[in-house]
PDB file of C-alpha atoms in Angstrom:
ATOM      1  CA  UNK A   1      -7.911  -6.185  -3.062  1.00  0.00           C
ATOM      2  CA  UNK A   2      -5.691  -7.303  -0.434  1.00  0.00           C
ATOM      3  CA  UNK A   3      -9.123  -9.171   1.676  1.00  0.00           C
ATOM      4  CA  UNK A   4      -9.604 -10.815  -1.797  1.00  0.00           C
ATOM      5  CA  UNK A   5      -6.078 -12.042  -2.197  1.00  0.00           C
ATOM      6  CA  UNK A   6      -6.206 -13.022   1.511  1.00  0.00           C
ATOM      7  CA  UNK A   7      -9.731 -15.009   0.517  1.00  0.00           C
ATOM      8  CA  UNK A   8      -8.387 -16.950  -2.046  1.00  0.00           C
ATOM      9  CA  UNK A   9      -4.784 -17.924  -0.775  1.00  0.00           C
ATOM     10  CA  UNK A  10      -6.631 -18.995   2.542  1.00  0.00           C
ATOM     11  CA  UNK A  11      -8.842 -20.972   0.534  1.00  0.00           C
ATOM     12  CA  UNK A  12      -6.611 -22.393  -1.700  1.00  0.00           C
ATOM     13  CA  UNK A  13      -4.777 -23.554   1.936  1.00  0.00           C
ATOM     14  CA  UNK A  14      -7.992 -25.142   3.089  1.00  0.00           C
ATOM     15  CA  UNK A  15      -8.070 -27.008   0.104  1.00  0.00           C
ATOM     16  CA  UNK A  16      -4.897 -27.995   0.870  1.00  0.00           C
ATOM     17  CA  UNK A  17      -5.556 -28.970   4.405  1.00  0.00           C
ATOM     18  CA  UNK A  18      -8.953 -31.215   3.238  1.00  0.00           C
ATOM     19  CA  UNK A  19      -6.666 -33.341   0.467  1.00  0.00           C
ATOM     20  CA  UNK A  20      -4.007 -34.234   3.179  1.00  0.00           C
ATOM     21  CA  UNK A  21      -6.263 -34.691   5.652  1.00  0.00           C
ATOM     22  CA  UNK A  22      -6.485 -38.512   3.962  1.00  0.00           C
ATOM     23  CA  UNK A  23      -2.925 -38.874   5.119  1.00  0.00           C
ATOM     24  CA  UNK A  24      -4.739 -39.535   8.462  1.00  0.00           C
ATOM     25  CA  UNK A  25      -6.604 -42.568   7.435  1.00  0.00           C
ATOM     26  CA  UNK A  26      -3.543 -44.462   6.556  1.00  0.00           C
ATOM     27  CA  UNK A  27      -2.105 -46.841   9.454  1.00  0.00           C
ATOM     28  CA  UNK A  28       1.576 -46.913   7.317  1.00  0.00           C
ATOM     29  CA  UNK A  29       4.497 -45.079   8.965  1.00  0.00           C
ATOM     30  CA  UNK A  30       3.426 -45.251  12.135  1.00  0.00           C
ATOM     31  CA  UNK A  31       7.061 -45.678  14.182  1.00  0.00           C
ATOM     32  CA  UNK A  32       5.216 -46.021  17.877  1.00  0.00           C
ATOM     33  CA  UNK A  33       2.885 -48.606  18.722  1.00  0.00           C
ATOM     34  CA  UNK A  34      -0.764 -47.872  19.376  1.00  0.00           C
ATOM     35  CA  UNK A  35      -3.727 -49.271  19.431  1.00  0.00           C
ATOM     36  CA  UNK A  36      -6.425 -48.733  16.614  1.00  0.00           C
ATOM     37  CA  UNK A  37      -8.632 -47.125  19.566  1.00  0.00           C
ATOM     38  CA  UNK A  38      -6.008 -44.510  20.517  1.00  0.00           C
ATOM     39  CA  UNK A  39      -5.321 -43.825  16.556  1.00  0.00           C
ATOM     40  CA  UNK A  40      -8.361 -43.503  15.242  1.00  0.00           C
ATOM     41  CA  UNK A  41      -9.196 -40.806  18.785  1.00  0.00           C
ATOM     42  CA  UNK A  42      -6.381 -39.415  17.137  1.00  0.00           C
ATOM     43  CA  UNK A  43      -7.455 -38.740  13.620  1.00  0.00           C
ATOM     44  CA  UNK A  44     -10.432 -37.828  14.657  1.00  0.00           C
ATOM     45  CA  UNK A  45      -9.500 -35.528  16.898  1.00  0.00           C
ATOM     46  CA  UNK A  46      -7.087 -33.967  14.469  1.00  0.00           C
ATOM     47  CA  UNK A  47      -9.775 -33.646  11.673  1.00  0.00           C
ATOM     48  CA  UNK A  48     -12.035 -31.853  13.873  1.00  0.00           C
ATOM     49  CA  UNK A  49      -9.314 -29.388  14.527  1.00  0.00           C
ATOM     50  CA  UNK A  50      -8.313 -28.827  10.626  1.00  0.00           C
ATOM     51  CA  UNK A  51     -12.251 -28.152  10.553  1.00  0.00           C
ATOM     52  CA  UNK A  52     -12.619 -25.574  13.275  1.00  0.00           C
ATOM     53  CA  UNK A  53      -9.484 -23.773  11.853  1.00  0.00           C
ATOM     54  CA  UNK A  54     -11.426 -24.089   8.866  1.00  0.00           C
ATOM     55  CA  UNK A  55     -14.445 -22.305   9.640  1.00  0.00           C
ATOM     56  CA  UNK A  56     -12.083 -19.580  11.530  1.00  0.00           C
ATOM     57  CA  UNK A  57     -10.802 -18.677   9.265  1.00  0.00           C
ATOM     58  CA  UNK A  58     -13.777 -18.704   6.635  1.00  0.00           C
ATOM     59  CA  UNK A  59     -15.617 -16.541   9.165  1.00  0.00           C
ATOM     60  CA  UNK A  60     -12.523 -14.162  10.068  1.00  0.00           C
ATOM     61  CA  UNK A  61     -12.099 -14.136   5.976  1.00  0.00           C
ATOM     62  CA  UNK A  62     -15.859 -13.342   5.564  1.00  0.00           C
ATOM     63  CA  UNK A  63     -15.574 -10.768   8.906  1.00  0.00           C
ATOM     64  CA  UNK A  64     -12.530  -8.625   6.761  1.00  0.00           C
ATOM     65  CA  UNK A  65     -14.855  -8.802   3.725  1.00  0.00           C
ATOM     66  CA  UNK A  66     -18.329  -7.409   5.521  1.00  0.00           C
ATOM     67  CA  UNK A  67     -15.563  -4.984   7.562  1.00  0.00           C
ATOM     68  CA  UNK A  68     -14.237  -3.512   4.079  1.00  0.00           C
ATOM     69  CA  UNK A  69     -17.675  -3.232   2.716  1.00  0.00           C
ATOM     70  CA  UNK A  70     -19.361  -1.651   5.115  1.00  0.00           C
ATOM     71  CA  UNK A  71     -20.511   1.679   5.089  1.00  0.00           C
ATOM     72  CA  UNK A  72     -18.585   3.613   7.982  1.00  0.00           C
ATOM     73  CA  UNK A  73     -21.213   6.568  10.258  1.00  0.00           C
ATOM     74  CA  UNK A  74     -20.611   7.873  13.360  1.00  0.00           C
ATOM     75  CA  UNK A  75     -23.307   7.583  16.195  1.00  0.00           C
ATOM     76  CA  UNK A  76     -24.074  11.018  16.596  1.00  0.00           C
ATOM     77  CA  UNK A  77     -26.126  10.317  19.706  1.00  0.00           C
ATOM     78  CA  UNK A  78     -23.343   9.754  21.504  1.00  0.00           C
ATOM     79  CA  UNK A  79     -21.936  12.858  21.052  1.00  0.00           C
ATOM     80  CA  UNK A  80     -22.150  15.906  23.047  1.00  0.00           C
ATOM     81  CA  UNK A  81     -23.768  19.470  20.998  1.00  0.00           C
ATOM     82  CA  UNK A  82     -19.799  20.911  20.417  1.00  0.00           C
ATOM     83  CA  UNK A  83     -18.776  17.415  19.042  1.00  0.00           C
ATOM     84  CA  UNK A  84     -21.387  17.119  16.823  1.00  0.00           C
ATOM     85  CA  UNK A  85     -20.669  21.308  15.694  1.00  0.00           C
ATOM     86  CA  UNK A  86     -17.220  20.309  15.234  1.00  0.00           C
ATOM     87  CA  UNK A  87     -17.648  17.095  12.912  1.00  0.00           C
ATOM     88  CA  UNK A  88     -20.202  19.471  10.901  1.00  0.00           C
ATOM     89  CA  UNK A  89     -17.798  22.588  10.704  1.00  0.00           C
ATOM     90  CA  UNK A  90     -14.894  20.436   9.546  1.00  0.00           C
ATOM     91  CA  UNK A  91     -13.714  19.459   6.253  1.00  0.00           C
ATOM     92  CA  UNK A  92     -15.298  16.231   4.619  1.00  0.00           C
ATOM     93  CA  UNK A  93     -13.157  13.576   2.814  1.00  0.00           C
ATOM     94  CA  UNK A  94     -14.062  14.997  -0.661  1.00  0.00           C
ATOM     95  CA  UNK A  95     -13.298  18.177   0.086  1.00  0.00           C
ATOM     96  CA  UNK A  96      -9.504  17.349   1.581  1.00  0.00           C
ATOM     97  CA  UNK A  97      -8.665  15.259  -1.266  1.00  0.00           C
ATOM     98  CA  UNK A  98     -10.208  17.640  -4.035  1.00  0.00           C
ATOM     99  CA  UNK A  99      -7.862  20.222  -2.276  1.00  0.00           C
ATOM    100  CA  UNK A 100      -4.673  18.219  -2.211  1.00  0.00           C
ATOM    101  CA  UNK A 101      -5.224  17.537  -5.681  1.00  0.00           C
ATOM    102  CA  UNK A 102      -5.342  20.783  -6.635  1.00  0.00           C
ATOM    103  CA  UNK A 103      -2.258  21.632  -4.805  1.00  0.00           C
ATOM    104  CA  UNK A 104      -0.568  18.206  -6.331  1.00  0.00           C
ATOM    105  CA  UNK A 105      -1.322  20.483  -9.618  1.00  0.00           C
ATOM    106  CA  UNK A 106      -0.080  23.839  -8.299  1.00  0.00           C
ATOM    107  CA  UNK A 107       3.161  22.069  -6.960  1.00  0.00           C
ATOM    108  CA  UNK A 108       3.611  20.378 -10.131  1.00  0.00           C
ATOM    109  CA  UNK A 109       3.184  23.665 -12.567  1.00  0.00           C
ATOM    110  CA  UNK A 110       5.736  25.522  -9.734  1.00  0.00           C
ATOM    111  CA  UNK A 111       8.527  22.698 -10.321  1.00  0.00           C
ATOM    112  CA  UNK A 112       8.134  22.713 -14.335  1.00  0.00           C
ATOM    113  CA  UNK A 113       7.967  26.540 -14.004  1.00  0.00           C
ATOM    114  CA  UNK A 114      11.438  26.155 -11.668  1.00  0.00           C
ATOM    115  CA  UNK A 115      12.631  23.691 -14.009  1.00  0.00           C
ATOM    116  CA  UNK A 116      12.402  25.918 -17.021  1.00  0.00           C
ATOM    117  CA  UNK A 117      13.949  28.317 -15.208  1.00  0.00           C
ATOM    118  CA  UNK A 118      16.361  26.940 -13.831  1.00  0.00           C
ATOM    119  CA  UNK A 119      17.497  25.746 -17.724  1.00  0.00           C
ATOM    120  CA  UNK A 120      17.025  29.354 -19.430  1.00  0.00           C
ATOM    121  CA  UNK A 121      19.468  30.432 -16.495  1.00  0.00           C
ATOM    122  CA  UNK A 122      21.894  27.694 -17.453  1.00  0.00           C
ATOM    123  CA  UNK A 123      21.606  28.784 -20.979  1.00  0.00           C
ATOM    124  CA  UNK A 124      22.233  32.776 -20.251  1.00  0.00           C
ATOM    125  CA  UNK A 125      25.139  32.190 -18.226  1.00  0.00           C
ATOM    126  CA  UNK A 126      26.459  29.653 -20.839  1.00  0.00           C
ATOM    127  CA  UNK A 127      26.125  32.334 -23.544  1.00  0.00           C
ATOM    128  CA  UNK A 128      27.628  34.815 -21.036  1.00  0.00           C
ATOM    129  CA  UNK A 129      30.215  33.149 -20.575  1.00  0.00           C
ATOM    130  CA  UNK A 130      31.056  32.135 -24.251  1.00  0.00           C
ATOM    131  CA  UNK A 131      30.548  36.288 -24.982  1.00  0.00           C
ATOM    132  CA  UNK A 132      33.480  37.098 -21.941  1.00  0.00           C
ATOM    133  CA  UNK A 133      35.718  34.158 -23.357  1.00  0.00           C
ATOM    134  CA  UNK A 134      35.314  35.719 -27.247  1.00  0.00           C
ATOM    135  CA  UNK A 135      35.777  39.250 -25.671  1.00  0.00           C
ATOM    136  CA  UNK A 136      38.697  38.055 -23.441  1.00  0.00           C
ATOM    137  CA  UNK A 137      40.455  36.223 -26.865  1.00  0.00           C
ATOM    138  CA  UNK A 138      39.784  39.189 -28.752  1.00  0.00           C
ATOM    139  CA  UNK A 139      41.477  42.224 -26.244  1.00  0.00           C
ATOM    140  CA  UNK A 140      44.130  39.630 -26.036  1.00  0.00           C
ATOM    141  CA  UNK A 141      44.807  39.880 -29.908  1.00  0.00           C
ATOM    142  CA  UNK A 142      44.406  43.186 -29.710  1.00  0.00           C
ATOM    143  CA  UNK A 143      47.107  43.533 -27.163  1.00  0.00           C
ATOM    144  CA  UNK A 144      49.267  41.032 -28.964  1.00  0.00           C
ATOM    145  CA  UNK A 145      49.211  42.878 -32.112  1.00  0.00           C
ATOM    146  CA  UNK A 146      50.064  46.288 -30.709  1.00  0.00           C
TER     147      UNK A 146
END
């Protein structure tokens, strides 16, 4: 997504770039004196640079693009006989994230679980502590009356 975004905002620059580029042809403005030879060297010269930083970066654009695509193996000849055990005996990507997902799940059921908890507590010692304040106000009538 972010290749794509970075494809169309350069392009929408190079469009840019090729409608101001006629800013060149125009001989008005020019404060320092010249002569048509040594100005029009000079637009040309800086055309041909908007156009090579053109096709840079078109072809660095199109390089991310192929880059993102692209299928990504390791050249197992390369490898010695314990590398290549070791990249067979370890876990593969769908196995890692499978996992963490299912711990994503357990951790998820263990804070709800702690959460409930945690509020049936609140509730007891609530109740508790409304049954102590009733048995407090009642011993205290009791010893008021006597």
């Amino acid at each position: 997504m972010l290749l794509a975004n970075c494809n169309c905002a350069a392009m929408e620059q190079i469009q840019s770039v090729r409608r101001r580029s006629s800013l060149f042809s125009s001989n008005q403005g020019l404060e320092f004196s010249t002569s048509d030879n040594e100005t029009i060297k000079y637009q040309q010269q800086l055309r041909a640079e908007v156009k090579d930083w053109t096709e840079l970066l078109r072809s660095k654009c199109n390089d991310l693009l192929q880059a993102n695509s692209a299928v990504r193996t390791v050249d197992q000849t390369l490898l010695s006989d314990e590398q290549k055990r070791y990249l067979a005996d370890g876990p593969s990507i769908e196995k890692y994230i499978k996992e963490a997902k299912a711990f994503v799940r357990t951790m998820k059921d263990y804070i709800d679980q702690k959460q409930f908890l945690l509020e049936k507590k609140a509730y007891i010692a609530q109740e508790i502590k409304a049954l102590v304040d009733l048995e407090l106000k009642d011993r205290i009538s009791n010893d008021e009356e006597q």
